[in-house]
CSV table of C-alpha atoms in Angstrom, one decimal:
chain,number,residue,atom,x,y,z
J,1,MET,CA,84.2,132.2,109.8
J,2,PRO,CA,86.8,129.5,109.9
J,3,PRO,CA,90.3,130.5,109.0
J,4,GLU,CA,90.3,129.3,105.3
J,5,ALA,CA,93.7,131.0,104.7
J,6,ALA,CA,95.4,129.0,107.4
J,7,HIS,CA,93.6,125.7,106.6
J,8,PRO,CA,92.2,125.9,103.0
J,9,GLY,CA,91.0,122.3,103.0
J,10,ARG,CA,87.9,121.3,100.9
J,11,ILE,CA,84.3,122.3,101.1
J,12,LEU,CA,82.7,119.8,103.4
J,13,ARG,CA,79.3,119.4,105.0
J,14,TYR,CA,78.9,119.6,108.8
J,15,VAL,CA,77.5,116.1,109.0
J,16,ASP,CA,80.4,114.7,106.9
J,17,ALA,CA,82.9,116.5,109.0
J,18,LEU,CA,81.6,114.8,112.1
J,19,LYS,CA,81.8,111.4,110.3
J,20,GLU,CA,85.4,112.1,109.1
J,21,ALA,CA,86.5,113.0,112.6
J,22,VAL,CA,85.2,109.8,114.0
J,23,ILE,CA,86.8,107.7,111.2
J,24,GLN,CA,90.2,109.3,111.6
J,25,GLU,CA,90.2,108.9,115.4
J,26,MET,CA,89.0,105.3,115.3
J,27,GLU,CA,91.8,104.5,112.8
J,28,ARG,CA,94.3,106.3,115.0
J,29,ASP,CA,93.3,105.0,118.3
J,30,PRO,CA,91.8,101.5,118.9
J,31,SER,CA,90.3,102.5,122.2
J,32,VAL,CA,87.8,104.8,120.5
J,33,PHE,CA,84.3,103.2,119.9
J,34,LEU,CA,80.9,104.6,119.0
J,35,PHE,CA,77.4,103.5,120.0
J,36,GLY,CA,73.9,104.8,120.5
J,37,LEU,CA,70.3,104.3,119.3
J,38,ASP,CA,70.2,103.9,115.5
J,39,VAL,CA,73.9,104.5,114.8
J,40,ASP,CA,73.8,101.4,112.6
J,41,ASP,CA,70.6,102.5,110.8
J,42,PRO,CA,70.9,102.9,107.0
J,43,LYS,CA,70.3,106.6,107.5
J,44,GLY,CA,72.8,106.7,110.3
J,45,ILE,CA,72.0,109.8,112.4
J,46,GLN,CA,71.5,111.9,109.3
J,47,GLY,CA,74.5,110.3,107.7
J,48,SER,CA,77.1,111.1,110.5
J,49,THR,CA,77.5,107.4,111.4
J,50,LEU,CA,76.6,105.9,108.0
J,51,GLY,CA,78.8,102.9,107.1
J,52,LEU,CA,80.9,103.0,110.2
J,53,GLN,CA,79.7,99.6,111.5
J,54,GLN,CA,80.7,98.1,108.2
J,55,ARG,CA,84.0,99.8,108.4
J,56,PHE,CA,84.9,99.1,112.0
J,57,GLY,CA,82.8,96.1,112.9
J,58,ARG,CA,80.0,95.5,115.4
J,59,ASP,CA,82.4,95.5,118.4
J,60,ARG,CA,83.3,99.2,117.9
J,61,VAL,CA,80.1,100.6,116.3
J,62,PHE,CA,76.8,99.2,117.7
J,63,ASN,CA,73.2,100.0,118.3
J,64,THR,CA,71.7,100.2,121.8
J,65,PRO,CA,68.3,99.7,123.4
J,66,LEU,CA,66.2,102.6,124.7
J,67,SER,CA,68.1,102.7,127.9
J,68,GLU,CA,70.0,105.9,128.1
J,69,ASP,CA,70.8,105.7,131.8
J,70,ALA,CA,72.3,102.2,131.6
J,71,MET,CA,74.1,102.9,128.4
J,72,SER,CA,75.6,106.1,129.9
J,73,GLY,CA,76.8,104.0,132.9
J,74,MET,CA,78.4,101.5,130.5
J,75,ALA,CA,80.2,104.4,128.7
J,76,ILE,CA,81.5,105.8,132.0
J,77,GLY,CA,82.8,102.4,133.1
J,78,ALA,CA,84.5,101.9,129.7
J,79,ALA,CA,86.1,105.3,129.9
J,80,MET,CA,87.3,104.6,133.4
J,81,ALA,CA,88.8,101.4,132.1
J,82,GLY,CA,90.8,103.2,129.5
J,83,MET,CA,88.5,103.2,126.5
J,84,ARG,CA,87.3,106.4,124.7
J,85,PRO,CA,83.6,106.0,124.0
J,86,ILE,CA,81.4,108.3,121.8
J,87,HIS,CA,77.8,108.0,122.9
J,88,VAL,CA,75.3,109.4,120.3
J,89,HIS,CA,71.9,110.7,121.3
J,90,ILE,CA,69.4,111.6,118.6
J,91,ARG,CA,67.9,114.2,120.8
J,92,MET,CA,69.5,116.3,123.6
J,93,ASP,CA,66.1,115.9,125.3
J,94,PHE,CA,67.0,112.3,126.0
J,95,LEU,CA,70.0,113.3,128.2
J,96,MET,CA,67.4,114.0,130.9
J,97,LEU,CA,67.2,110.2,131.3
J,98,CYS,CA,70.9,109.9,132.2
J,99,MET,CA,71.5,113.0,134.3
J,100,ASN,CA,72.6,111.0,137.4
J,101,GLN,CA,75.2,109.1,135.4
J,102,LEU,CA,76.5,112.3,133.7
J,103,ILE,CA,76.4,114.7,136.6
J,104,ASN,CA,77.0,112.5,139.7
J,105,MET,CA,79.4,109.9,138.1
J,106,ALA,CA,81.1,111.1,134.9
J,107,ALA,CA,81.6,114.7,136.0
J,108,LYS,CA,82.8,113.8,139.6
J,109,ALA,CA,84.9,110.7,139.2
J,110,HIS,CA,88.3,112.5,138.5
J,111,TYR,CA,87.8,114.6,141.6
J,112,MET,CA,86.4,111.9,143.9
J,113,TYR,CA,89.2,109.5,143.1
J,114,GLY,CA,91.9,112.0,143.7
J,115,GLY,CA,92.8,112.4,140.1
J,116,SER,CA,93.6,108.7,139.6
J,117,VAL,CA,90.5,108.2,137.4
J,118,LYS,CA,89.9,109.7,134.0
J,119,VAL,CA,86.6,109.7,132.1
J,120,PRO,CA,87.5,110.4,128.5
J,121,MET,CA,84.1,110.2,126.9
J,122,VAL,CA,82.1,112.3,124.3
J,123,VAL,CA,78.3,112.6,124.4
J,124,ARG,CA,77.0,113.7,121.1
J,125,SER,CA,73.6,115.3,121.4
J,126,MET,CA,71.4,117.0,118.8
J,127,ILE,CA,69.3,120.1,119.2
J,128,GLY,CA,67.0,121.7,116.6
J,129,LYS,CA,63.6,122.9,115.5
J,130,SER,CA,60.9,122.6,112.9
J,131,TRP,CA,59.0,119.7,111.3
J,132,GLY,CA,56.7,119.4,114.3
J,133,GLN,CA,59.3,118.1,116.8
J,134,GLY,CA,57.7,120.1,119.5
J,135,ALA,CA,58.0,120.3,123.3
J,136,GLN,CA,60.1,117.2,124.0
J,137,HIS,CA,62.3,117.0,120.9
J,138,SER,CA,63.5,120.5,120.2
J,139,GLN,CA,65.0,121.7,123.5
J,140,GLY,CA,68.5,123.3,123.8
J,141,LEU,CA,69.5,122.2,127.3
J,142,HIS,CA,73.2,122.9,127.2
J,143,ALA,CA,73.0,125.4,130.1
J,144,MET,CA,72.1,122.6,132.5
J,145,PHE,CA,75.4,120.9,131.7
J,146,MET,CA,77.3,124.3,131.8
J,147,HIS,CA,76.3,124.4,135.5
J,148,VAL,CA,78.2,121.3,136.4
J,149,PRO,CA,81.9,121.3,137.2
J,150,GLY,CA,83.7,118.5,135.5
J,151,LEU,CA,81.8,118.6,132.2
J,152,LYS,CA,83.0,120.4,129.1
J,153,VAL,CA,80.3,121.8,126.7
J,154,VAL,CA,81.0,122.7,123.1
J,155,ALA,CA,78.6,123.8,120.3
J,156,PRO,CA,80.5,124.2,117.0
J,157,SER,CA,78.6,126.2,114.3
J,158,ASN,CA,80.4,125.0,111.1
J,159,ALA,CA,82.0,122.0,109.6
J,160,HIS,CA,85.6,123.1,110.3
J,161,ASP,CA,85.0,123.5,114.0
J,162,ALA,CA,82.7,120.4,114.2
J,163,LYS,CA,85.6,118.2,113.0
J,164,GLY,CA,88.3,120.0,115.0
J,165,CYS,CA,86.2,120.1,118.2
J,166,LEU,CA,85.1,116.5,117.9
J,167,ILE,CA,88.7,115.3,117.5
J,168,ALA,CA,89.8,117.5,120.4
J,169,ALA,CA,86.9,116.2,122.6
J,170,ILE,CA,87.7,112.5,121.8
J,171,ARG,CA,91.3,113.1,122.8
J,172,ASP,CA,90.4,115.0,125.9
J,173,ASP,CA,90.5,113.1,129.2
J,174,ASN,CA,87.3,114.8,130.5
J,175,PRO,CA,83.7,114.0,129.7
J,176,THR,CA,82.4,116.4,127.0
J,177,ILE,CA,78.8,117.3,126.0
J,178,PHE,CA,79.0,117.9,122.2
J,179,VAL,CA,76.0,120.0,121.0
J,180,GLU,CA,75.0,119.7,117.3
J,181,HIS,CA,72.1,121.7,115.8
J,182,ARG,CA,70.3,119.7,113.1
J,183,LEU,CA,69.9,122.7,110.8
J,184,LEU,CA,73.7,122.9,110.6
J,185,TYR,CA,74.2,119.4,109.2
J,186,PRO,CA,73.8,120.4,105.5
J,187,THR,CA,75.9,123.6,105.8
J,188,GLU,CA,79.3,123.6,104.3
J,189,ALA,CA,82.7,125.1,105.2
J,190,TYR,CA,86.4,124.8,104.2
J,191,THR,CA,87.7,121.9,106.3
J,192,PRO,CA,91.2,120.3,106.2
J,193,GLU,CA,91.3,116.6,105.2
J,194,ALA,CA,94.1,115.8,107.7
J,195,PRO,CA,93.2,115.4,111.3
J,196,PHE,CA,93.4,118.6,113.4
J,197,THR,CA,92.0,120.0,116.6
J,198,VAL,CA,90.1,123.1,117.5
J,199,PRO,CA,91.1,124.1,121.1
J,200,LEU,CA,88.2,123.8,123.6
J,201,GLY,CA,88.0,127.2,125.3
J,202,LYS,CA,89.0,129.5,122.4
J,203,GLY,CA,86.3,131.5,120.6
J,204,ARG,CA,86.6,133.3,117.2
J,205,VAL,CA,85.6,136.6,115.7
J,206,ALA,CA,83.5,135.5,112.8
J,207,MET,CA,82.8,139.0,111.4
J,208,LYS,CA,84.5,142.2,112.3
J,209,GLY,CA,82.6,145.4,113.2
J,210,ASP,CA,82.6,148.5,115.4
J,211,ASP,CA,79.0,149.3,116.3
J,212,ILE,CA,77.8,146.3,118.2
J,213,THR,CA,79.1,142.9,119.5
J,214,MET,CA,76.8,139.9,118.7
J,215,VAL,CA,77.6,136.6,120.3
J,216,GLY,CA,75.7,133.6,118.8
J,217,VAL,CA,75.4,130.1,120.3
J,218,SER,CA,75.5,127.1,118.0
J,219,ASN,CA,73.4,127.9,114.8
J,220,MET,CA,72.6,131.3,116.2
J,221,VAL,CA,76.1,132.3,114.9
J,222,VAL,CA,74.7,131.7,111.4
J,223,GLU,CA,71.6,133.8,112.2
J,224,CYS,CA,73.8,136.6,113.6
J,225,LEU,CA,75.9,136.6,110.5
J,226,ARG,CA,72.9,136.9,108.3
J,227,SER,CA,71.5,139.7,110.5
J,228,ALA,CA,74.8,141.5,110.3
J,229,GLU,CA,74.4,141.5,106.5
J,230,LEU,CA,71.0,143.1,106.9
J,231,LEU,CA,72.3,145.7,109.4
J,232,ALA,CA,75.1,146.6,107.0
J,233,GLU,CA,72.4,147.8,104.5
J,234,VAL,CA,71.4,150.5,107.1
J,235,GLY,CA,74.9,151.5,107.9
J,236,ILE,CA,75.5,149.4,111.1
J,237,ARG,CA,78.7,147.3,111.3
J,238,ALA,CA,78.2,144.4,113.7
J,239,GLU,CA,80.9,142.2,115.1
J,240,VAL,CA,79.9,138.6,115.4
J,241,ILE,CA,81.6,136.2,117.8
J,242,ASP,CA,81.4,132.5,117.8
J,243,PRO,CA,82.3,131.2,121.3
J,244,ILE,CA,82.5,127.6,119.9
J,245,SER,CA,83.1,126.3,123.4
J,246,LEU,CA,80.7,127.2,126.2
J,247,VAL,CA,82.7,125.4,129.0
J,248,PRO,CA,85.5,126.5,129.1
J,249,LEU,CA,84.3,129.9,127.8
J,250,ASP,CA,86.7,132.3,126.0
J,251,VAL,CA,85.3,135.4,127.8
J,252,ASP,CA,88.4,137.5,126.9
J,253,THR,CA,87.5,137.6,123.2
J,254,ILE,CA,84.0,138.7,124.0
J,255,ILE,CA,85.1,141.4,126.5
J,256,ALA,CA,87.7,142.8,124.1
J,257,SER,CA,85.0,143.3,121.5
J,258,ALA,CA,82.3,144.6,123.9
J,259,ARG,CA,84.7,147.1,125.4
J,260,ARG,CA,85.2,148.6,121.9
J,261,THR,CA,81.6,148.5,120.6
J,262,LYS,CA,80.0,149.4,124.0
J,263,ARG,CA,77.0,147.2,123.0
J,264,LEU,CA,76.6,143.4,123.6
J,265,LEU,CA,73.8,141.3,122.2
J,266,VAL,CA,73.9,137.5,123.1
J,267,VAL,CA,71.7,135.2,121.1
J,268,ASP,CA,71.2,131.7,122.4
J,269,ASN,CA,69.6,128.6,121.0
J,270,ALA,CA,67.8,128.1,124.3
J,271,TRP,CA,65.8,130.0,126.9
J,272,THR,CA,67.4,133.1,128.4
J,273,CYS,CA,66.4,132.4,132.1
J,274,GLY,CA,69.5,130.9,133.8
J,275,GLY,CA,71.0,130.2,130.4
J,276,ALA,CA,74.2,130.5,128.5
J,277,SER,CA,73.4,134.1,127.6
J,278,ALA,CA,73.0,135.0,131.3
J,279,GLU,CA,76.4,133.4,132.0
J,280,ILE,CA,78.1,135.3,129.2
J,281,VAL,CA,76.7,138.6,130.2
J,282,ALA,CA,77.5,138.0,133.9
J,283,ARG,CA,81.1,137.1,133.1
J,284,VAL,CA,81.6,140.2,131.0
J,285,PHE,CA,80.2,142.5,133.7
J,286,GLU,CA,82.2,140.9,136.5
J,287,GLU,CA,85.3,141.7,134.5
J,288,VAL,CA,84.6,145.2,133.1
J,289,GLY,CA,82.2,146.6,135.8
J,290,SER,CA,79.2,148.8,135.1
J,291,GLU,CA,81.5,151.9,134.6
J,292,ALA,CA,82.4,150.5,131.2
J,293,GLY,CA,79.1,151.7,129.9
J,294,ILE,CA,78.3,148.6,127.9
J,295,ALA,CA,74.6,148.2,126.9
J,296,VAL,CA,73.5,144.5,127.0
J,297,LYS,CA,70.6,142.5,125.6
J,298,ARG,CA,69.8,138.8,125.4
J,299,MET,CA,67.7,136.9,122.9
J,300,GLY,CA,66.6,133.2,123.0
J,301,PHE,CA,63.5,131.0,123.0
J,302,MET,CA,60.3,132.6,124.2
J,303,PRO,CA,59.5,131.6,127.8
J,304,THR,CA,57.2,128.7,127.0
J,305,THR,CA,57.5,125.2,125.6
J,306,CYS,CA,58.7,124.6,122.0
J,307,PRO,CA,55.8,124.9,119.6
J,308,THR,CA,55.2,122.7,116.6
J,309,THR,CA,53.5,125.0,114.1
J,310,PRO,CA,55.5,127.2,111.7
J,311,ALA,CA,53.4,130.2,112.6
J,312,LEU,CA,54.3,129.9,116.3
J,313,GLU,CA,57.9,129.0,115.5
J,314,ALA,CA,58.3,132.3,113.7
J,315,LEU,CA,57.5,134.0,117.0
J,316,TYR,CA,59.3,131.6,119.3
J,317,TYR,CA,62.8,131.5,117.8
J,318,PRO,CA,65.2,134.4,117.2
J,319,ASN,CA,65.8,134.8,113.4
J,320,PRO,CA,67.9,137.2,111.3
J,321,GLY,CA,65.1,139.7,111.2
J,322,THR,CA,64.4,139.9,114.9
J,323,ILE,CA,68.1,139.9,115.7
J,324,ALA,CA,68.8,142.7,113.3
J,325,GLU,CA,65.8,144.7,114.6
J,326,THR,CA,67.0,144.3,118.2
J,327,ALA,CA,70.6,145.3,117.3
J,328,HIS,CA,69.3,148.4,115.4
J,329,ARG,CA,67.4,149.5,118.5
J,330,MET,CA,70.5,149.2,120.6
J,331,VAL,CA,72.7,151.1,118.2
J,332,LYS,CA,70.2,153.8,117.2
J,333,PRO,CA,67.8,154.0,120.1
J,334,LYS,CA,66.6,157.5,119.0
J,335,ASP,CA,65.7,156.5,115.5
J,336,LYS,CA,62.3,155.2,114.5
J,337,SER,CA,62.0,151.5,114.6
J,338,TRP,CA,63.4,149.5,111.7
J,339,ARG,CA,62.4,146.1,110.5
J,340,PRO,CA,64.1,144.3,107.6
J,341,ASP,CA,62.0,142.8,104.9
J,342,PRO,CA,60.9,139.3,106.2
J,343,GLU,CA,61.8,137.8,102.8
J,344,ARG,CA,65.3,139.2,103.0
J,345,ALA,CA,65.7,137.7,106.5
J,346,LYS,CA,65.1,134.1,105.3
J,347,LEU,CA,68.0,131.7,105.3
J,348,ALA,CA,68.5,129.5,102.3
J,349,TYR,CA,69.4,126.4,104.3
J,350,GLN,CA,66.3,126.8,106.3
J,351,SER,CA,64.0,126.7,103.3
J,352,GLN,CA,65.9,123.7,101.9
J,353,PHE,CA,65.9,121.7,105.1
J,354,ARG,CA,63.5,118.7,104.9
J,355,GLY,CA,63.9,117.0,108.3
J,356,PRO,CA,66.1,114.1,109.5
J,357,PHE,CA,64.6,111.1,107.8
């Protein structure tokens, strides 16, 4: 978890940490502005943009039409001209409408203009599940952007890192895809009040252990930590790593852990085929080679479209129970199968979550 000892801070919700980061950067730097569909709504993107237009005015915080491609082009042009835009998308799914702008323009401009052009922009994009969001509103598409040189991709899992990563991304001179899982918004963590940055490209050991290394992406860090608690009840000590940043990726921290535990389980908030989990496993094996004797396993969405019903969601998404069950098989393959009590595998914030509106 975040280093409370080094930065005691206050308890802050994830969504409030995002808002605080934007406020502090807009007060520090007049070139920062924020825009997107419904950022000026009274509910303000689950509260993360609430009151910002009243505070900074309509020139720096403004709503947009349903025109993701054109608005992305506007952001890129503004960034090239010296501004630092933050473009908010209610769903990551909607980034499919502006792929040309993000991939062929934003990601390439610095290279194509010989380093004379910078594109310092942040694209906030929400991922998530439940409440019937279904096939076109629940996807985790971060792997598509990890594929493109020139884009940075971050997916903080707690309020501390959300604030620190967002400030770092705003100050960065490269375009950054900022991935936010909606189930994380109400979660709380110790977060300093003063502005600070979390380096993009540095992961963290969230829980120490010796029997298996579990790497979680976005909210799967939370699921892995909960599964580690379940595993501890049967004598298995799992090490949980939060990569925080997917591009650049701190593969050294993962390798150091996997070398020691000899078992690596990567749990993504997306599909496994061609995904972040595949990249992490490949990078580890390129470095250590097969002779290191590390057993690997990946978990993610089932290979079909996102369902809407709770019954299917229970099968579709990894959860603390299925993660713990998989880890148990990897650590004790000769033991009879073990499955934690489903009631013990539930997470409090999941049962409390009521949706975005």
